[in-house]
Short mmCIF file of C-alpha atoms and ligand atoms in Angstrom, two decimals:
data_model
loop_
_atom_site.label_atom_id
_atom_site.label_comp_id
_atom_site.label_asym_id
_atom_site.label_seq_id
_atom_site.Cartn_x
_atom_site.Cartn_y
_atom_site.Cartn_z
CA MET X 132 147.62 267.72 131.74
CA ALA X 133 148.77 264.74 129.72
CA GLU X 134 150.95 263.74 132.61
CA GLU X 135 148.10 263.87 135.05
CA GLN X 136 145.95 261.65 132.85
CA SER X 137 148.62 259.04 132.43
CA HIS X 138 148.32 258.21 136.13
CA THR X 139 145.29 256.06 135.44
CA ALA X 140 146.83 254.29 132.46
CA GLN X 141 147.96 250.78 133.32
CA GLU X 142 149.82 248.02 131.55
CA GLN X 143 148.15 244.69 130.85
CA ASP X 144 148.75 242.08 133.51
CA ILE X 145 148.75 238.42 132.50
CA ASN X 146 149.72 235.67 134.92
CA PRO X 147 148.45 232.17 135.72
CA TRP X 148 145.92 233.52 138.23
CA SER X 149 144.55 236.61 136.59
CA VAL X 150 144.27 238.19 133.19
CA GLU X 151 143.66 241.90 132.83
CA GLY X 152 143.81 244.07 129.75
CA ALA X 153 145.66 247.37 129.87
CA ARG X 154 143.81 250.59 130.76
CA ASP X 155 144.06 253.75 128.74
CA GLU X 156 144.41 257.31 130.11
CA ASN X 157 140.71 257.35 130.95
CA GLY X 158 140.91 254.08 132.83
CA GLU X 159 139.02 252.21 130.07
CA VAL X 160 140.03 248.58 129.47
CA VAL X 161 141.61 247.99 126.09
CA ALA X 162 141.91 244.73 124.16
CA ILE X 163 144.66 242.35 125.19
CA ASN X 164 147.75 242.83 123.08
CA TYR X 165 148.88 239.29 122.33
CA GLU X 166 151.83 240.32 120.22
CA ALA X 167 153.18 242.26 123.15
CA ILE X 168 153.02 239.12 125.30
CA CYS X 169 154.90 237.14 122.66
CA ARG X 170 157.57 239.79 122.54
CA LYS X 171 157.83 240.11 126.29
CA TRP X 172 158.02 236.36 126.86
CA ASN X 173 159.96 235.66 123.72
CA THR X 174 157.65 233.03 122.22
CA SER X 175 157.33 232.39 118.47
CA ILE X 176 154.30 233.48 116.45
CA ILE X 177 152.56 230.68 114.52
CA ASP X 178 152.96 231.80 110.92
CA ASP X 179 151.74 230.53 107.55
CA LYS X 180 154.98 228.69 106.95
CA LEU X 181 154.53 226.61 110.10
CA LEU X 182 150.91 225.88 109.18
CA GLU X 183 151.95 224.79 105.69
CA ARG X 184 154.49 222.43 107.18
CA PHE X 185 151.83 221.12 109.59
CA GLU X 186 149.55 220.32 106.66
CA LYS X 187 152.32 218.69 104.66
CA VAL X 188 153.52 216.53 107.55
CA THR X 189 150.14 215.47 108.96
CA GLY X 190 147.97 215.57 105.84
CA HIS X 191 145.38 217.55 107.84
CA LYS X 192 144.10 221.02 107.16
CA PRO X 193 145.02 223.16 110.19
CA HIS X 194 142.14 223.54 112.64
CA ARG X 195 140.10 226.73 112.16
CA TRP X 196 141.52 228.00 115.46
CA LEU X 197 145.01 227.76 113.97
CA ARG X 198 143.92 229.30 110.67
CA ARG X 199 142.26 232.20 112.50
CA GLY X 200 145.03 232.84 114.99
CA LEU X 201 143.21 231.77 118.16
CA PHE X 202 146.16 229.47 118.77
CA PHE X 203 148.76 232.02 117.89
CA SER X 204 152.07 231.30 119.53
CA HIS X 205 154.39 228.40 120.30
CA ARG X 206 157.72 227.14 121.50
CA ASP X 207 159.34 224.31 119.48
CA PHE X 208 156.12 223.12 117.84
CA ASP X 209 158.21 222.60 114.70
CA ARG X 210 160.26 220.01 116.59
CA ILE X 211 157.09 218.07 117.35
CA LEU X 212 156.31 218.04 113.63
CA THR X 213 159.75 216.59 112.99
CA LEU X 214 159.18 213.87 115.59
CA TYR X 215 155.82 213.07 114.04
CA GLU X 216 157.31 212.98 110.57
CA ARG X 217 159.90 210.46 111.71
CA GLY X 218 157.44 208.33 113.65
CA GLU X 219 159.16 209.05 116.96
CA PRO X 220 157.09 209.03 120.15
CA PHE X 221 155.78 212.09 121.97
CA PHE X 222 152.78 212.81 124.15
CA LEU X 223 150.30 215.55 124.95
CA TYR X 224 149.87 217.08 128.38
CA THR X 225 147.31 219.63 129.41
CA GLY X 226 145.34 220.49 132.52
CA ARG X 227 142.67 222.43 134.25
CA GLY X 228 142.36 224.03 137.65
CA PRO X 229 139.00 222.84 139.01
CA SER X 230 137.62 226.01 140.59
CA THR X 231 133.92 225.33 139.99
CA GLY X 232 131.71 222.35 139.27
CA SER X 233 131.12 223.22 135.65
CA LEU X 234 133.02 224.49 132.65
CA HIS X 235 132.25 227.57 130.62
CA LEU X 236 132.67 227.93 126.89
CA GLY X 237 136.13 229.47 127.26
CA HIS X 238 137.46 226.44 129.14
CA THR X 239 136.37 224.06 126.40
CA ILE X 240 138.48 225.74 123.71
CA PRO X 241 141.99 224.54 124.63
CA LEU X 242 140.42 221.19 125.52
CA GLN X 243 138.64 220.76 122.18
CA PHE X 244 141.84 221.74 120.48
CA THR X 245 143.81 219.19 122.50
CA LYS X 246 141.36 216.49 121.46
CA TRP X 247 141.84 217.50 117.84
CA LEU X 248 145.64 217.25 118.24
CA GLN X 249 145.22 213.85 119.82
CA ASP X 250 143.13 212.69 116.86
CA VAL X 251 145.52 214.13 114.28
CA PHE X 252 148.74 212.83 115.85
CA ASP X 253 147.31 209.66 117.41
CA VAL X 254 149.34 210.04 120.60
CA PRO X 255 148.73 209.62 124.36
CA LEU X 256 147.34 212.47 126.43
CA VAL X 257 147.75 213.02 130.16
CA PHE X 258 145.26 215.39 131.70
CA MET X 259 146.12 217.00 135.04
CA LEU X 260 143.40 218.34 137.34
CA THR X 261 145.12 220.72 139.73
CA ASP X 262 142.76 220.45 142.69
CA ASP X 263 145.78 221.09 144.93
CA GLU X 264 146.49 224.37 143.11
CA LYS X 265 142.93 225.65 143.38
CA ALA X 266 142.70 224.93 147.10
CA LEU X 267 146.09 226.60 147.63
CA PHE X 268 145.37 229.71 145.62
CA LYS X 269 141.73 230.35 146.50
CA ASP X 270 141.03 230.96 150.14
CA SER X 271 137.36 230.08 149.78
CA ILE X 272 138.02 226.59 148.33
CA THR X 273 138.81 223.68 150.64
CA PHE X 274 140.85 220.70 149.46
CA GLU X 275 137.69 218.58 149.63
CA ASP X 276 135.79 221.06 147.46
CA ALA X 277 138.57 221.17 144.91
CA MET X 278 138.78 217.40 144.67
CA HIS X 279 135.04 217.22 144.22
CA PHE X 280 135.18 219.84 141.45
CA ALA X 281 137.99 217.85 139.83
CA MET X 282 135.73 214.80 139.51
CA GLU X 283 132.88 216.86 138.06
CA ASN X 284 135.23 218.59 135.64
CA ALA X 285 136.70 215.25 134.59
CA LYS X 286 133.23 214.19 133.48
CA ASP X 287 132.89 217.35 131.42
CA ILE X 288 136.29 216.74 129.89
CA ILE X 289 135.35 213.19 128.96
CA ALA X 290 132.16 214.52 127.34
CA LEU X 291 134.35 216.47 124.91
CA GLY X 292 135.21 213.14 123.31
CA PHE X 293 138.75 212.16 124.32
CA ASP X 294 139.64 208.62 123.28
CA LEU X 295 139.73 206.34 126.35
CA LYS X 296 142.52 204.18 124.95
CA LYS X 297 144.83 207.18 124.66
CA THR X 298 143.78 209.33 127.61
CA PHE X 299 144.70 209.32 131.28
CA ILE X 300 142.95 211.90 133.49
CA TYR X 301 144.06 212.42 137.09
CA SER X 302 143.50 214.56 140.15
CA ASP X 303 146.75 215.70 141.75
CA LEU X 304 145.39 215.04 145.23
CA LYS X 305 144.60 211.43 144.35
CA TYR X 306 147.31 210.40 141.92
CA VAL X 307 150.60 212.12 142.71
CA SER X 308 152.98 209.63 144.32
CA ASN X 309 155.93 207.43 143.45
CA HIS X 310 157.87 208.55 140.33
CA PHE X 311 155.76 211.66 139.89
CA LEU X 312 156.42 212.75 143.45
CA MET X 313 160.10 211.92 143.13
CA ASN X 314 160.29 214.11 140.03
CA ALA X 315 158.52 216.90 141.88
CA TRP X 316 160.96 216.85 144.78
CA GLU X 317 163.94 216.54 142.50
CA PHE X 318 162.73 219.49 140.43
CA GLY X 319 162.08 221.40 143.65
CA LYS X 320 165.68 220.82 144.61
CA LEU X 321 166.85 222.43 141.34
CA VAL X 322 164.80 225.62 141.59
CA THR X 323 165.37 228.43 144.08
CA PHE X 324 162.87 230.89 145.53
CA ASN X 325 164.64 233.62 143.61
CA GLN X 326 163.83 231.86 140.35
CA VAL X 327 160.08 231.63 141.03
CA ARG X 328 159.34 234.83 142.91
CA GLY X 329 159.47 237.02 139.80
CA ALA X 330 157.71 234.60 137.49
CA PHE X 331 154.79 234.06 139.88
CA GLY X 332 154.76 237.20 141.99
CA PHE X 333 155.59 235.36 145.22
CA ASN X 334 157.03 237.10 148.27
CA GLU X 335 158.21 236.17 151.76
CA SER X 336 154.64 235.97 153.04
CA THR X 337 153.52 233.50 150.37
CA ASN X 338 152.67 230.14 151.92
CA ILE X 339 155.09 227.33 151.13
CA GLY X 340 152.36 225.22 149.52
CA ARG X 341 152.02 227.82 146.79
CA ILE X 342 155.75 228.11 146.40
CA PHE X 343 156.16 224.38 145.86
CA PHE X 344 153.14 223.90 143.61
CA PRO X 345 154.84 224.94 140.31
CA SER X 346 157.07 221.92 140.71
CA LEU X 347 154.04 219.65 140.28
CA GLN X 348 152.62 221.42 137.26
CA CYS X 349 156.08 221.31 135.67
CA VAL X 350 157.08 217.69 136.23
CA ALA X 351 153.71 216.55 134.89
CA ALA X 352 155.40 217.12 131.53
CA PHE X 353 158.01 214.40 132.21
CA ALA X 354 157.09 211.03 130.73
CA THR X 355 158.72 209.38 133.76
CA SER X 356 155.92 210.75 135.97
CA TYR X 357 153.58 208.14 134.45
CA PRO X 358 155.41 204.81 134.43
CA GLU X 359 152.15 202.87 133.90
CA ILE X 360 151.12 204.48 130.65
CA TRP X 361 154.15 203.31 128.68
CA LYS X 362 154.62 199.69 129.71
CA ASP X 363 152.55 196.78 130.96
CA GLU X 364 155.17 196.07 133.56
CA PRO X 365 156.75 199.42 134.33
CA SER X 366 160.23 199.58 135.73
CA THR X 367 160.33 200.23 139.45
CA GLU X 368 162.79 203.04 138.82
CA ARG X 369 162.68 205.99 136.48
CA THR X 370 164.59 205.37 133.25
CA GLN X 371 166.34 207.51 130.66
CA GLU X 372 164.50 205.68 127.89
CA ILE X 373 161.16 207.02 129.15
CA ALA X 374 162.59 210.43 130.09
CA ASN X 375 163.53 210.90 126.41
CA ILE X 376 159.88 211.00 125.29
CA GLN X 377 159.08 214.62 124.46
CA CYS X 378 155.92 216.39 125.49
CA LEU X 379 153.66 218.92 123.72
CA ILE X 380 151.55 221.18 125.95
CA PRO X 381 148.51 223.03 124.57
CA MET X 382 147.53 225.85 126.96
CA GLY X 383 146.21 229.36 127.44
CA ILE X 384 149.13 231.81 127.17
CA ASP X 385 148.71 232.72 130.87
CA GLN X 386 150.24 229.34 131.81
CA ASP X 387 153.52 230.03 130.02
CA PRO X 388 155.44 231.14 133.17
CA TYR X 389 155.22 227.59 134.53
CA PHE X 390 156.64 226.10 131.43
CA ARG X 391 159.45 228.58 130.98
CA LEU X 392 160.65 227.41 134.34
CA LEU X 393 160.30 223.83 133.17
CA ARG X 394 162.11 224.41 129.90
CA ASP X 395 164.97 226.09 131.76
CA ASN X 396 165.46 223.10 134.03
CA ALA X 397 164.34 219.91 132.22
CA HIS X 398 167.89 219.06 131.17
CA ARG X 399 169.14 219.29 134.77
CA MET X 400 167.15 216.31 136.03
CA ARG X 401 168.96 213.06 136.81
CA PHE X 402 167.19 211.62 133.78
CA PRO X 403 167.11 214.69 131.54
CA SER X 404 164.08 215.28 129.33
CA PRO X 405 163.90 217.34 126.14
CA LYS X 406 162.40 220.80 126.56
CA PRO X 407 158.62 220.40 126.25
CA ALA X 408 157.06 222.06 123.20
CA LEU X 409 154.23 224.53 123.84
CA ILE X 410 151.31 225.84 121.86
CA HIS X 411 149.48 228.88 123.21
CA SER X 412 145.91 230.09 122.82
CA LYS X 413 144.32 233.47 123.30
CA PHE X 414 141.46 233.78 125.79
CA LEU X 415 137.83 233.55 124.90
CA THR X 416 136.60 237.11 125.16
CA ALA X 417 134.11 237.88 127.93
CA LEU X 418 130.58 238.75 126.79
CA GLN X 419 131.36 242.34 127.76
CA GLY X 420 134.10 242.56 125.17
CA ALA X 421 137.84 242.60 124.64
CA GLY X 422 140.09 243.19 127.62
CA GLY X 423 138.48 240.58 129.82
CA LYS X 424 138.18 236.82 129.59
CA MET X 425 135.24 234.63 130.40
CA SER X 426 135.32 234.01 134.10
CA SER X 427 133.39 231.59 136.29
CA SER X 428 133.29 234.09 139.12
CA ASP X 429 131.30 236.54 136.96
CA PRO X 430 128.29 234.59 135.64
CA ASN X 431 127.29 237.38 133.27
CA SER X 432 130.69 237.27 131.56
CA ALA X 433 130.39 233.66 130.46
CA ILE X 434 128.26 231.07 128.71
CA PHE X 435 128.31 227.94 130.87
CA MET X 436 128.18 224.44 129.46
CA THR X 437 125.14 223.88 131.71
CA ASP X 438 123.21 226.87 130.33
CA THR X 439 119.81 226.26 128.77
CA PRO X 440 119.05 227.46 125.22
CA LYS X 441 117.03 230.25 126.77
CA GLN X 442 119.86 231.39 129.03
CA ILE X 443 122.23 231.46 126.06
CA LYS X 444 119.78 233.55 124.10
CA THR X 445 119.28 236.01 126.95
CA LYS X 446 123.01 236.36 127.66
CA ILE X 447 123.92 237.04 124.05
CA ASN X 448 121.05 239.46 123.53
CA LYS X 449 121.54 241.27 126.79
CA TYR X 450 125.28 241.23 127.45
CA ALA X 451 127.24 240.46 124.27
CA PHE X 452 129.09 243.66 123.43
CA SER X 453 127.93 244.95 120.08
CA GLY X 454 129.88 246.67 117.36
CA GLY X 455 126.64 247.83 115.75
CA GLN X 456 125.23 251.36 115.62
CA VAL X 457 122.58 252.59 118.05
CA SER X 458 119.79 252.84 115.50
CA ILE X 459 118.93 250.75 112.44
CA GLU X 460 119.15 253.86 110.26
CA ASP X 461 122.66 254.64 111.49
CA HIS X 462 123.69 251.01 111.12
CA ARG X 463 122.49 250.87 107.51
CA ARG X 464 124.25 254.15 106.81
CA LEU X 465 127.54 253.69 108.72
CA GLY X 466 127.85 249.91 109.06
CA GLY X 467 128.97 247.91 112.11
CA ASN X 468 132.37 247.03 113.49
CA PRO X 469 132.73 243.22 113.48
CA ASP X 470 136.22 243.38 114.98
CA VAL X 471 134.96 244.42 118.41
CA ASP X 472 131.58 242.70 118.18
CA VAL X 473 131.53 239.80 120.62
CA SER X 474 128.83 237.89 118.74
CA TYR X 475 130.95 238.04 115.62
CA VAL X 476 134.06 237.03 117.52
CA TYR X 477 132.26 233.96 118.91
CA LEU X 478 131.15 233.04 115.41
CA THR X 479 134.78 233.01 114.31
CA TYR X 480 135.42 230.31 116.90
CA PHE X 481 132.57 228.06 115.88
CA GLU X 482 131.77 228.63 112.20
CA GLU X 483 133.89 226.20 110.20
CA ASP X 484 133.23 227.70 106.76
CA ASP X 485 135.83 230.41 106.03
CA ALA X 486 133.89 231.79 103.04
CA LYS X 487 130.65 232.11 104.98
CA LEU X 488 132.43 233.91 107.78
CA GLU X 489 134.02 236.37 105.39
CA GLU X 490 130.62 237.12 103.91
CA ILE X 491 129.18 237.83 107.37
CA TYR X 492 132.11 240.10 108.13
CA LYS X 493 131.60 242.09 104.95
CA ASN X 494 127.85 242.36 105.37
CA TYR X 495 128.10 243.51 108.94
CA LYS X 496 130.68 246.11 108.06
CA SER X 497 128.61 247.46 105.21
CA GLY X 498 125.50 247.68 107.37
CA GLU X 499 123.56 245.14 105.34
CA LEU X 500 123.55 242.71 108.29
CA LEU X 501 121.97 244.04 111.48
CA THR X 502 123.15 243.36 115.02
CA GLY X 503 119.98 241.44 115.83
CA GLU X 504 120.53 239.18 112.82
CA LEU X 505 124.15 238.58 113.73
CA LYS X 506 123.23 237.78 117.33
CA LYS X 507 120.63 235.32 116.12
CA MET X 508 123.26 233.38 114.17
CA THR X 509 125.60 233.29 117.15
CA ILE X 510 122.83 232.20 119.50
CA GLU X 511 121.97 229.28 117.22
CA VAL X 512 125.57 228.13 116.84
CA LEU X 513 126.18 228.29 120.60
CA GLN X 514 122.90 226.59 121.48
CA GLN X 515 123.87 223.74 119.18
CA TYR X 516 127.38 223.41 120.59
CA VAL X 517 126.21 223.45 124.21
CA ALA X 518 123.27 221.07 123.58
CA ALA X 519 125.52 218.54 121.82
CA PHE X 520 127.87 218.71 124.81
CA GLN X 521 125.01 218.19 127.29
CA GLU X 522 123.86 215.09 125.39
CA LYS X 523 127.34 213.56 125.66
CA ARG X 524 127.69 214.61 129.28
CA LYS X 525 124.65 212.54 130.25
CA GLU X 526 126.45 209.38 129.14
CA VAL X 527 129.44 209.93 131.44
CA THR X 528 128.69 207.69 134.42
CA ASP X 529 130.90 207.05 137.45
CA GLU X 530 132.13 203.86 135.74
CA VAL X 531 133.20 205.76 132.65
CA LEU X 532 134.97 208.28 134.86
CA ALA X 533 136.81 205.54 136.74
CA ALA X 534 138.00 204.02 133.45
CA TYR X 535 139.65 207.28 132.32
CA MET X 536 141.21 207.88 135.74
CA LYS X 537 142.73 204.44 136.11
CA PRO X 538 146.54 204.44 135.69
CA ARG X 539 147.12 201.95 132.86
CA LYS X 540 149.01 201.33 129.66
CA LEU X 541 147.73 203.59 126.89
CA GLU X 542 147.40 202.50 123.26
CA TRP X 543 148.20 204.64 120.24
CA LYS X 544 149.79 204.36 116.81
CA GLY X 545 151.38 207.71 115.96
CA ASN X 546 152.25 208.43 112.34
CA PRO X 547 151.14 205.53 110.07
CA ASN X 548 153.68 206.49 107.35
CA PRO X 549 156.81 207.80 109.01
CA VAL X 550 159.85 208.98 107.08
CA PRO X 551 162.86 207.81 109.09
CA ALA X 552 165.44 210.40 110.04
CA PRO X 553 168.28 210.69 107.56
CA ALA X 554 171.20 208.53 108.70
CA PRO X 555 174.02 210.63 110.10
CA ALA X 556 176.61 211.26 107.37
CA ILE X 557 179.50 208.82 107.63
CA ARG X 558 182.69 210.75 107.65
CA THR X 559 185.69 209.45 105.77
CA LYS X 560 188.95 209.15 107.60
CA LYS X 561 190.36 212.09 105.76
CA GLU X 562 187.47 214.41 106.72
CA SER X 563 187.52 213.57 110.38
CA ALA X 564 191.26 213.87 110.65
N1 LIG W 12 147.16 225.68 136.23
C1 LIG W 12 146.16 225.36 135.26
C2 LIG W 12 144.85 226.07 135.61
O1 LIG W 12 144.70 226.67 136.62
C3 LIG W 12 145.92 223.88 135.13
C4 LIG W 12 147.03 223.16 134.42
C5 LIG W 12 147.89 222.23 134.94
C6 LIG W 12 147.38 223.30 133.04
N2 LIG W 12 148.74 221.75 134.00
C7 LIG W 12 148.47 222.39 132.82
C8 LIG W 12 146.90 224.06 131.97
C9 LIG W 12 149.05 222.25 131.56
C10 LIG W 12 147.50 223.94 130.73
C11 LIG W 12 148.55 223.04 130.52
O2 LIG W 12 143.92 226.05 134.86
#
């Protein structure tokens, strides 16, 4: 019997193009197990020690998304802290695949977080819009569509408040050429089909556009791909000096396969670069609950940044999975389950005050706070967040867009009070003999 049932059970499947929670014996979706991903992919968990060091080195309290484990995993983030401490240069790189004209709430999370990192570290950011990727991987999207979405998305991204002086946004289809393209081909020469087929699930029938694409997403992390942003008069050739600048990539954990490939090969380039550091986020839970992520292709799973206050209210009231009891009497008696309650989960993303959040958690669990009351709080917080975004978005004209997308020298200061690296110990003759 048990054996028969286990036929429907399924492992979770996380890759750059789809995210699915595991299914239990009854075929029900279960919450994504993020620790299992860390173990499988061998990433490091962000622990209190790392956060303490972050606070000590930067003088900033860790963002609530770090404190609450929404950004939960990393590779070499500690090395970035060391660079910052010493006043050595590094830059941020992130991206988005423009598959629709407008962002949903889930998309804005890694982006907001990237902006916060940019503010804290005061470093340049390059923002890649993979219009090429979306046209290659979605049969229904033409290259023209994808490029058009990229421009619309760029405006949304700008509305999140990135600093023009420190930010370069580009569409792959428009920008990739010259040193970037040379990096992409050189990287392509280093990586075999055998190396990518497993990581990306390719096979012999996969079109060659898709097979080559990872090269682009990878080399975007090389400082040499952007000669203009570092110098007023960039060298006509790539240089080791620029290749040495390390990169930090904030991303959803589903993008990690790209960057494992990159980290395995960065040192093999003609001008080797340090392994990029990574910081991974969880996904914003779909309205329907854990096990799915917000998705543009399912409008009822997501709050869009174009939604009206009324739409937000309806979606939360109608679709947000509730951890409350079916009747008020039962709820008062038995209490709710905030851990699976989507309205509560959304509050944890947007409520800054840790104490207030804890209070809500306790009151919901004890049954003092009703589902309707909890939903009301979440609706208000989300309406505010989306309305503030829409105000900013109105100000992003075509001229503003062009300014962010122009290849140019960026301006930043980094750490204002660096502590230089300790000088290497000078060995006496006797010691070195
Ligand atoms: N492939 C990503 C997507 O589909 C876009 C992307 C490109 C990206 N470079 C990145 C995301 C770097 C995170 C970090 O959304």
